[in-house]
Amino acid sequence: MTNNKRNLIERLNAGPVICAEGFLFEIEKRGYMSSGEFVPMVALDHPEVLENLHKEFQHAGSDIVQAFTYNGHREKMRVIDKEDLLEPLNRSALKIAKKIANNPLGDEFNLMAGNISNSNIWKQDDKKSQLEVEKMFNEMVGWAVDEGADMLIGETFYYAEEAYKALQVMKQTGLHSVITIAPMGENIMRDGVPIIDTCKELEQQGGEVVGMNCHRGPTTMMPYLKEIRKALMCHIAALPINYRTTNENPTFLNLPDNNGCNCKTPHKTPFPTALDPLQCNRYEIRNFAKEAFDLGINYLGVCCGANPMLIREVAEAVGLKVPASKYRENMANHYMFGTNKRIPKHIKDYQDKA
Ligand SMILES: [Zn+2]
């Protein structure tokens, strides 16, 4: 163990950097969060569960330990009438992330990232809502700096102006940052700014790592990434969701499924509780990561739908060996489909009827 800790940009200049996102869906699946409401109370209610998920992502190759404060902002805490827990929740999530980042599995420390995201109250041309959001960003970024964040991530913005504001607040700290946007199904930012123009503007305003996360699966994110990579000089980030979005339904928010959904909400599509059959398999994620890396995109990960197996897949797709590589598939020893010489012939012969 050395005291080695390169900063984000040094790492990106040297090669791929992996970041696991998607904590919301994964913690919900594990039974520690209410879907729909989606507040990361887990940092206070079951810190050991959150700590363990960070460890699993670290084991799978995530270089960055992103504090799980997504939706842990003042407005959301007001919605659930727990505003008094805002600061304790943020500090707890940050402390947990810091603890994991400071206990790496390799010979270099991980980077702990503070996190701000889409506020869902930002309104175009409405100074009052925008000031409210700026205050929320400021207080969360302040706690992140306080708790020793190595870097900051602003993500899932679908208003261009809100992303610009997030970048501005993050830059004031002097820490390196990542800013990623998540345009909705109209393929334009909600305030009318084209996707590529938004990314160009973020770079103009000093963005060091600019790109896309969430809402879109590999198929509907990749075409934009290609254009972004061509248009920008800075490092690019690519963190798709793990779902098979289509040109008709570019985001998972309206992705249909013939089996529908029984969640009894007014929403008619499977989002967010019945998306399971629409997931990508690991090889689709692997291909995405390889293609993005080959384009020159070095900041890679998976957002909603991420799990440690997929993070390992991303890491290995770009040539990294991670602790979890020890357990990657070994079909040679499968009892029926394997090639191991101990597998009896009568079992092998049954493959096509299994
Ligand atoms: Zn997401």
Short mmCIF file of C-alpha atoms in Angstrom, two decimals, residues 39-337:
data_model
loop_
_atom_site.label_atom_id
_atom_site.label_comp_id
_atom_site.label_asym_id
_atom_site.label_seq_id
_atom_site.Cartn_x
_atom_site.Cartn_y
_atom_site.Cartn_z
CA VAL A 39 -34.78 9.07 -1.27
CA PRO A 40 -31.36 7.71 -0.22
CA MET A 41 -32.29 7.31 3.46
CA VAL A 42 -30.11 4.20 3.41
CA ALA A 43 -27.12 6.35 4.39
CA LEU A 44 -28.80 6.92 7.76
CA ASP A 45 -31.06 3.90 8.15
CA HIS A 46 -28.68 1.15 6.97
CA PRO A 47 -25.19 2.58 6.48
CA GLU A 48 -23.71 -0.93 6.43
CA VAL A 49 -25.77 -1.77 3.33
CA LEU A 50 -24.53 1.28 1.46
CA GLU A 51 -20.97 0.65 2.59
CA ASN A 52 -21.17 -2.86 1.25
CA LEU A 53 -22.49 -1.80 -2.15
CA HIS A 54 -19.58 0.64 -2.45
CA LYS A 55 -17.22 -2.23 -1.60
CA GLU A 56 -18.78 -4.44 -4.24
CA PHE A 57 -18.42 -1.76 -6.91
CA GLN A 58 -14.84 -1.17 -5.79
CA HIS A 59 -14.15 -4.90 -6.06
CA ALA A 60 -15.63 -4.80 -9.56
CA GLY A 61 -13.26 -2.03 -10.61
CA SER A 62 -14.84 1.33 -9.83
CA ASP A 63 -12.00 3.83 -9.38
CA ILE A 64 -14.38 6.43 -8.05
CA VAL A 65 -16.51 6.08 -4.93
CA GLN A 66 -19.44 8.37 -5.57
CA ALA A 67 -21.21 9.47 -2.40
CA PHE A 68 -24.84 8.41 -2.63
CA THR A 69 -26.53 11.78 -2.23
CA TYR A 70 -28.58 11.59 -5.42
CA ASN A 71 -32.03 13.00 -4.51
CA GLY A 72 -30.65 13.77 -1.06
CA HIS A 73 -31.29 17.46 -1.60
CA ARG A 74 -33.36 19.97 0.33
CA GLU A 75 -36.36 19.90 -2.00
CA LYS A 76 -36.69 16.11 -1.94
CA MET A 77 -36.28 16.07 1.85
CA ARG A 78 -39.14 18.57 2.02
CA VAL A 79 -41.29 16.30 -0.13
CA ILE A 80 -40.88 13.51 2.43
CA ASP A 81 -41.11 15.94 5.36
CA LYS A 82 -37.63 15.14 6.66
CA GLU A 83 -35.76 18.34 5.93
CA ASP A 84 -34.11 18.14 9.36
CA LEU A 85 -32.23 15.04 8.19
CA LEU A 86 -30.76 16.72 5.10
CA GLU A 87 -27.33 17.52 6.47
CA PRO A 88 -26.94 14.30 8.52
CA LEU A 89 -27.89 12.26 5.43
CA ASN A 90 -25.38 14.05 3.22
CA ARG A 91 -22.57 13.83 5.75
CA SER A 92 -23.24 10.17 6.43
CA ALA A 93 -23.21 9.28 2.69
CA LEU A 94 -19.99 11.26 2.20
CA LYS A 95 -18.28 9.68 5.21
CA ILE A 96 -19.18 6.18 4.03
CA ALA A 97 -17.82 6.90 0.54
CA LYS A 98 -14.64 8.40 1.99
CA LYS A 99 -14.06 5.36 4.17
CA ILE A 100 -14.23 3.03 1.16
CA ALA A 101 -12.10 5.30 -1.05
CA ASN A 102 -9.42 5.34 1.65
CA ASN A 103 -9.39 1.54 1.81
CA PRO A 104 -8.63 0.58 -1.79
CA LEU A 105 -8.08 -2.98 -2.96
CA GLY A 106 -5.16 -2.03 -5.18
CA ASP A 107 -2.09 0.09 -4.49
CA GLU A 108 -3.74 3.42 -5.23
CA PHE A 109 -6.43 5.22 -3.26
CA ASN A 110 -9.82 5.56 -4.91
CA LEU A 111 -11.28 9.01 -5.45
CA MET A 112 -14.25 10.03 -3.31
CA ALA A 113 -16.75 12.10 -5.28
CA GLY A 114 -19.35 14.45 -3.89
CA ASN A 115 -22.52 14.49 -5.97
CA ILE A 116 -25.18 16.97 -7.08
CA SER A 117 -27.92 16.20 -9.59
CA ASN A 118 -31.14 17.28 -11.28
CA SER A 119 -33.22 19.19 -8.73
CA ASN A 120 -36.55 18.75 -10.52
CA ILE A 121 -37.63 22.24 -9.48
CA TRP A 122 -35.46 24.15 -11.97
CA LYS A 123 -37.76 26.21 -14.20
CA GLN A 124 -36.78 28.07 -17.33
CA ASP A 125 -36.79 31.88 -16.98
CA ASP A 126 -37.81 31.61 -13.33
CA LYS A 127 -35.17 33.31 -11.20
CA LYS A 128 -36.75 32.22 -7.92
CA SER A 129 -36.59 28.49 -8.66
CA GLN A 130 -33.10 28.88 -10.10
CA LEU A 131 -31.82 30.63 -6.99
CA GLU A 132 -33.37 27.91 -4.86
CA VAL A 133 -31.49 25.27 -6.88
CA GLU A 134 -28.23 27.21 -6.66
CA LYS A 135 -28.57 27.26 -2.88
CA MET A 136 -29.18 23.51 -2.83
CA PHE A 137 -26.08 22.91 -4.96
CA ASN A 138 -24.00 25.19 -2.77
CA GLU A 139 -24.90 23.53 0.50
CA MET A 140 -24.34 20.01 -0.84
CA VAL A 141 -21.03 20.89 -2.45
CA GLY A 142 -20.01 22.60 0.80
CA TRP A 143 -20.65 19.42 2.80
CA ALA A 144 -18.76 17.38 0.20
CA VAL A 145 -15.70 19.61 0.46
CA ASP A 146 -15.98 19.48 4.25
CA GLU A 147 -15.99 15.70 4.26
CA GLY A 148 -12.90 15.48 2.08
CA ALA A 149 -14.24 14.91 -1.43
CA ASP A 150 -11.44 14.45 -3.98
CA MET A 151 -13.68 15.48 -6.85
CA LEU A 152 -17.28 16.39 -7.66
CA ILE A 153 -19.88 14.92 -10.00
CA GLY A 154 -22.87 16.84 -11.35
CA GLU A 155 -25.18 14.47 -13.19
CA THR A 156 -28.53 13.68 -14.82
CA PHE A 157 -29.32 17.25 -15.87
CA TYR A 158 -32.04 17.64 -18.48
CA TYR A 159 -32.06 21.47 -18.40
CA ALA A 160 -28.96 22.96 -20.02
CA GLU A 161 -29.00 26.02 -17.76
CA GLU A 162 -29.24 23.87 -14.65
CA ALA A 163 -26.15 21.93 -15.78
CA TYR A 164 -24.28 25.21 -16.36
CA LYS A 165 -25.20 26.33 -12.86
CA ALA A 166 -24.08 23.01 -11.35
CA LEU A 167 -20.73 23.30 -13.14
CA GLN A 168 -20.28 26.86 -11.93
CA VAL A 169 -20.93 25.86 -8.31
CA MET A 170 -18.59 22.87 -8.53
CA LYS A 171 -15.83 24.92 -10.14
CA GLN A 172 -15.89 27.44 -7.30
CA THR A 173 -14.43 24.76 -5.01
CA GLY A 174 -11.30 24.31 -7.10
CA LEU A 175 -11.86 20.53 -7.18
CA HIS A 176 -11.86 18.58 -10.43
CA SER A 177 -15.36 17.75 -11.60
CA VAL A 178 -17.45 15.72 -14.02
CA ILE A 179 -20.63 17.11 -15.55
CA THR A 180 -23.04 14.83 -17.41
CA ILE A 181 -26.39 15.53 -18.98
CA ALA A 182 -29.42 13.27 -19.42
CA PRO A 183 -31.68 14.64 -22.15
CA MET A 184 -35.26 13.37 -22.23
CA GLY A 185 -37.02 11.64 -25.12
CA GLU A 186 -37.41 14.74 -27.29
CA ASN A 187 -33.62 14.57 -27.87
CA ILE A 188 -33.14 18.18 -26.84
CA MET A 189 -32.61 19.79 -23.46
CA ARG A 190 -35.83 20.82 -21.73
CA ASP A 191 -34.93 24.51 -22.19
CA GLY A 192 -34.53 24.03 -25.93
CA VAL A 193 -30.75 23.81 -26.18
CA PRO A 194 -29.50 21.04 -28.51
CA ILE A 195 -27.58 18.23 -26.81
CA ILE A 196 -24.25 18.86 -28.52
CA ASP A 197 -24.48 22.63 -28.00
CA THR A 198 -25.05 22.03 -24.29
CA CYS A 199 -21.88 19.95 -24.09
CA LYS A 200 -19.90 22.52 -26.07
CA GLU A 201 -21.08 25.26 -23.74
CA LEU A 202 -20.13 23.18 -20.68
CA GLU A 203 -16.62 22.85 -22.07
CA GLN A 204 -16.54 26.60 -22.80
CA GLN A 205 -17.50 27.26 -19.19
CA GLY A 206 -14.56 25.21 -17.95
CA GLY A 207 -15.93 21.68 -17.86
CA GLU A 208 -13.01 19.25 -17.63
CA VAL A 209 -15.02 16.07 -18.09
CA VAL A 210 -18.29 16.46 -20.01
CA GLY A 211 -20.71 13.83 -21.23
CA MET A 212 -23.89 11.88 -20.71
CA ASN A 213 -25.35 9.66 -18.02
CA CYS A 214 -28.69 8.02 -17.22
CA HIS A 215 -32.04 7.95 -19.10
CA ARG A 216 -30.52 6.32 -22.22
CA GLY A 217 -29.27 2.84 -22.87
CA PRO A 218 -26.25 2.10 -25.07
CA THR A 219 -28.24 2.27 -28.34
CA THR A 220 -29.65 5.76 -27.90
CA MET A 221 -26.65 7.28 -26.11
CA MET A 222 -23.87 6.20 -28.46
CA PRO A 223 -24.87 8.35 -31.48
CA TYR A 224 -24.62 11.50 -29.32
CA LEU A 225 -21.35 10.40 -27.73
CA LYS A 226 -19.78 10.12 -31.16
CA GLU A 227 -20.75 13.71 -31.93
CA ILE A 228 -19.69 14.97 -28.51
CA ARG A 229 -16.29 13.30 -28.83
CA LYS A 230 -15.79 15.02 -32.20
CA ALA A 231 -16.96 18.44 -31.01
CA LEU A 232 -15.08 18.69 -27.70
CA MET A 233 -11.40 18.71 -26.71
CA CYS A 234 -11.84 17.79 -23.03
CA HIS A 235 -12.36 14.34 -21.52
CA ILE A 236 -15.73 12.74 -22.23
CA ALA A 237 -17.92 10.73 -19.84
CA ALA A 238 -20.30 7.94 -20.86
CA LEU A 239 -22.57 6.23 -18.32
CA PRO A 240 -25.65 4.70 -19.97
CA ILE A 241 -28.46 2.91 -18.21
CA ASN A 242 -28.61 -0.84 -18.55
CA TYR A 243 -31.81 -0.95 -20.63
CA ARG A 244 -32.61 -1.51 -24.29
CA THR A 245 -33.89 1.93 -25.25
CA THR A 246 -34.94 2.46 -28.87
CA ASN A 247 -35.20 5.28 -31.40
CA GLU A 248 -38.98 5.34 -30.78
CA ASN A 249 -38.43 5.50 -27.03
CA PRO A 250 -34.94 6.93 -26.49
CA THR A 251 -35.20 6.93 -22.67
CA PHE A 252 -36.30 4.36 -20.11
CA LEU A 253 -38.93 6.76 -18.76
CA ASN A 254 -41.35 5.75 -21.52
CA LEU A 255 -39.95 2.44 -22.65
CA PRO A 256 -42.89 0.08 -23.29
CA ASP A 257 -43.16 -3.60 -22.47
CA ASN A 258 -45.90 -5.90 -23.70
CA ASN A 259 -46.24 -7.38 -20.24
CA GLY A 260 -47.02 -3.95 -18.86
CA CYS A 261 -46.84 -3.23 -15.20
CA ASN A 262 -48.97 -3.85 -12.12
CA CYS A 263 -47.69 -1.03 -9.99
CA LYS A 264 -51.09 0.74 -10.00
CA THR A 265 -49.59 4.16 -10.62
CA PRO A 266 -51.10 6.39 -13.29
CA HIS A 267 -47.93 5.90 -15.33
CA LYS A 268 -48.61 3.47 -18.15
CA THR A 269 -45.11 2.17 -18.88
CA PRO A 270 -42.89 -0.17 -16.83
CA PHE A 271 -40.70 2.63 -15.44
CA PRO A 272 -39.42 2.28 -12.79
CA THR A 273 -40.68 -0.92 -11.20
CA ALA A 274 -41.10 -3.36 -14.09
CA LEU A 275 -38.14 -2.66 -16.35
CA ASP A 276 -36.43 -5.96 -15.56
CA PRO A 277 -37.13 -7.81 -18.84
CA LEU A 278 -35.81 -4.82 -20.81
CA GLN A 279 -32.29 -5.00 -19.41
CA CYS A 280 -29.18 -5.25 -21.56
CA ASN A 281 -27.01 -8.27 -21.01
CA ARG A 282 -23.40 -7.92 -19.93
CA TYR A 283 -22.05 -8.33 -23.46
CA GLU A 284 -24.09 -5.38 -24.72
CA ILE A 285 -22.61 -3.26 -21.94
CA ARG A 286 -19.17 -4.62 -22.73
CA ASN A 287 -19.53 -3.73 -26.41
CA PHE A 288 -20.72 -0.25 -25.53
CA ALA A 289 -17.76 0.37 -23.23
CA LYS A 290 -15.28 -0.94 -25.79
CA GLU A 291 -16.76 1.18 -28.57
CA ALA A 292 -16.77 4.31 -26.39
CA PHE A 293 -13.19 3.72 -25.26
CA ASP A 294 -12.07 3.19 -28.84
CA LEU A 295 -13.62 6.55 -29.73
CA GLY A 296 -11.40 8.17 -27.08
CA ILE A 297 -13.85 8.28 -24.20
CA ASN A 298 -11.95 7.51 -20.99
CA TYR A 299 -14.52 8.13 -18.26
CA LEU A 300 -16.81 5.10 -18.30
CA GLY A 301 -19.47 3.53 -16.14
CA VAL A 302 -23.07 2.46 -15.90
CA CYS A 303 -25.98 4.41 -14.39
CA CYS A 304 -29.42 2.99 -13.47
CA GLY A 305 -29.40 -0.78 -13.75
CA ALA A 306 -25.72 -0.97 -12.84
CA ASN A 307 -24.54 -3.83 -10.69
CA PRO A 308 -21.03 -5.01 -9.85
CA MET A 309 -21.01 -7.62 -12.64
CA LEU A 310 -21.62 -4.89 -15.24
CA ILE A 311 -18.95 -2.62 -13.78
CA ARG A 312 -16.47 -5.49 -14.05
CA GLU A 313 -17.56 -5.92 -17.66
CA VAL A 314 -16.87 -2.23 -18.40
CA ALA A 315 -13.45 -2.42 -16.73
CA GLU A 316 -12.46 -5.57 -18.58
CA ALA A 317 -13.76 -4.22 -21.89
CA VAL A 318 -11.12 -1.50 -21.75
CA GLY A 319 -8.32 -3.88 -20.82
CA LEU A 320 -8.31 -3.62 -17.04
CA LYS A 321 -7.97 -6.50 -14.64
CA VAL A 322 -9.91 -5.94 -11.43
CA PRO A 323 -10.28 -7.95 -8.21
CA ALA A 324 -13.61 -9.38 -9.41
CA SER A 325 -11.92 -10.63 -12.60
CA LYS A 326 -11.01 -13.67 -10.51
CA TYR A 327 -14.66 -14.69 -10.73
CA ARG A 328 -15.51 -13.92 -14.33
CA GLU A 329 -17.33 -16.65 -16.21
CA ASN A 330 -15.58 -19.95 -16.65
CA MET A 331 -17.90 -21.95 -18.85
CA ALA A 332 -15.26 -24.64 -19.39
CA ASN A 333 -16.26 -26.08 -16.01
CA HIS A 334 -20.00 -25.92 -16.52
CA TYR A 335 -21.64 -29.26 -15.74
CA MET A 336 -23.28 -29.57 -19.17
CA PHE A 337 -21.95 -26.88 -21.52
#
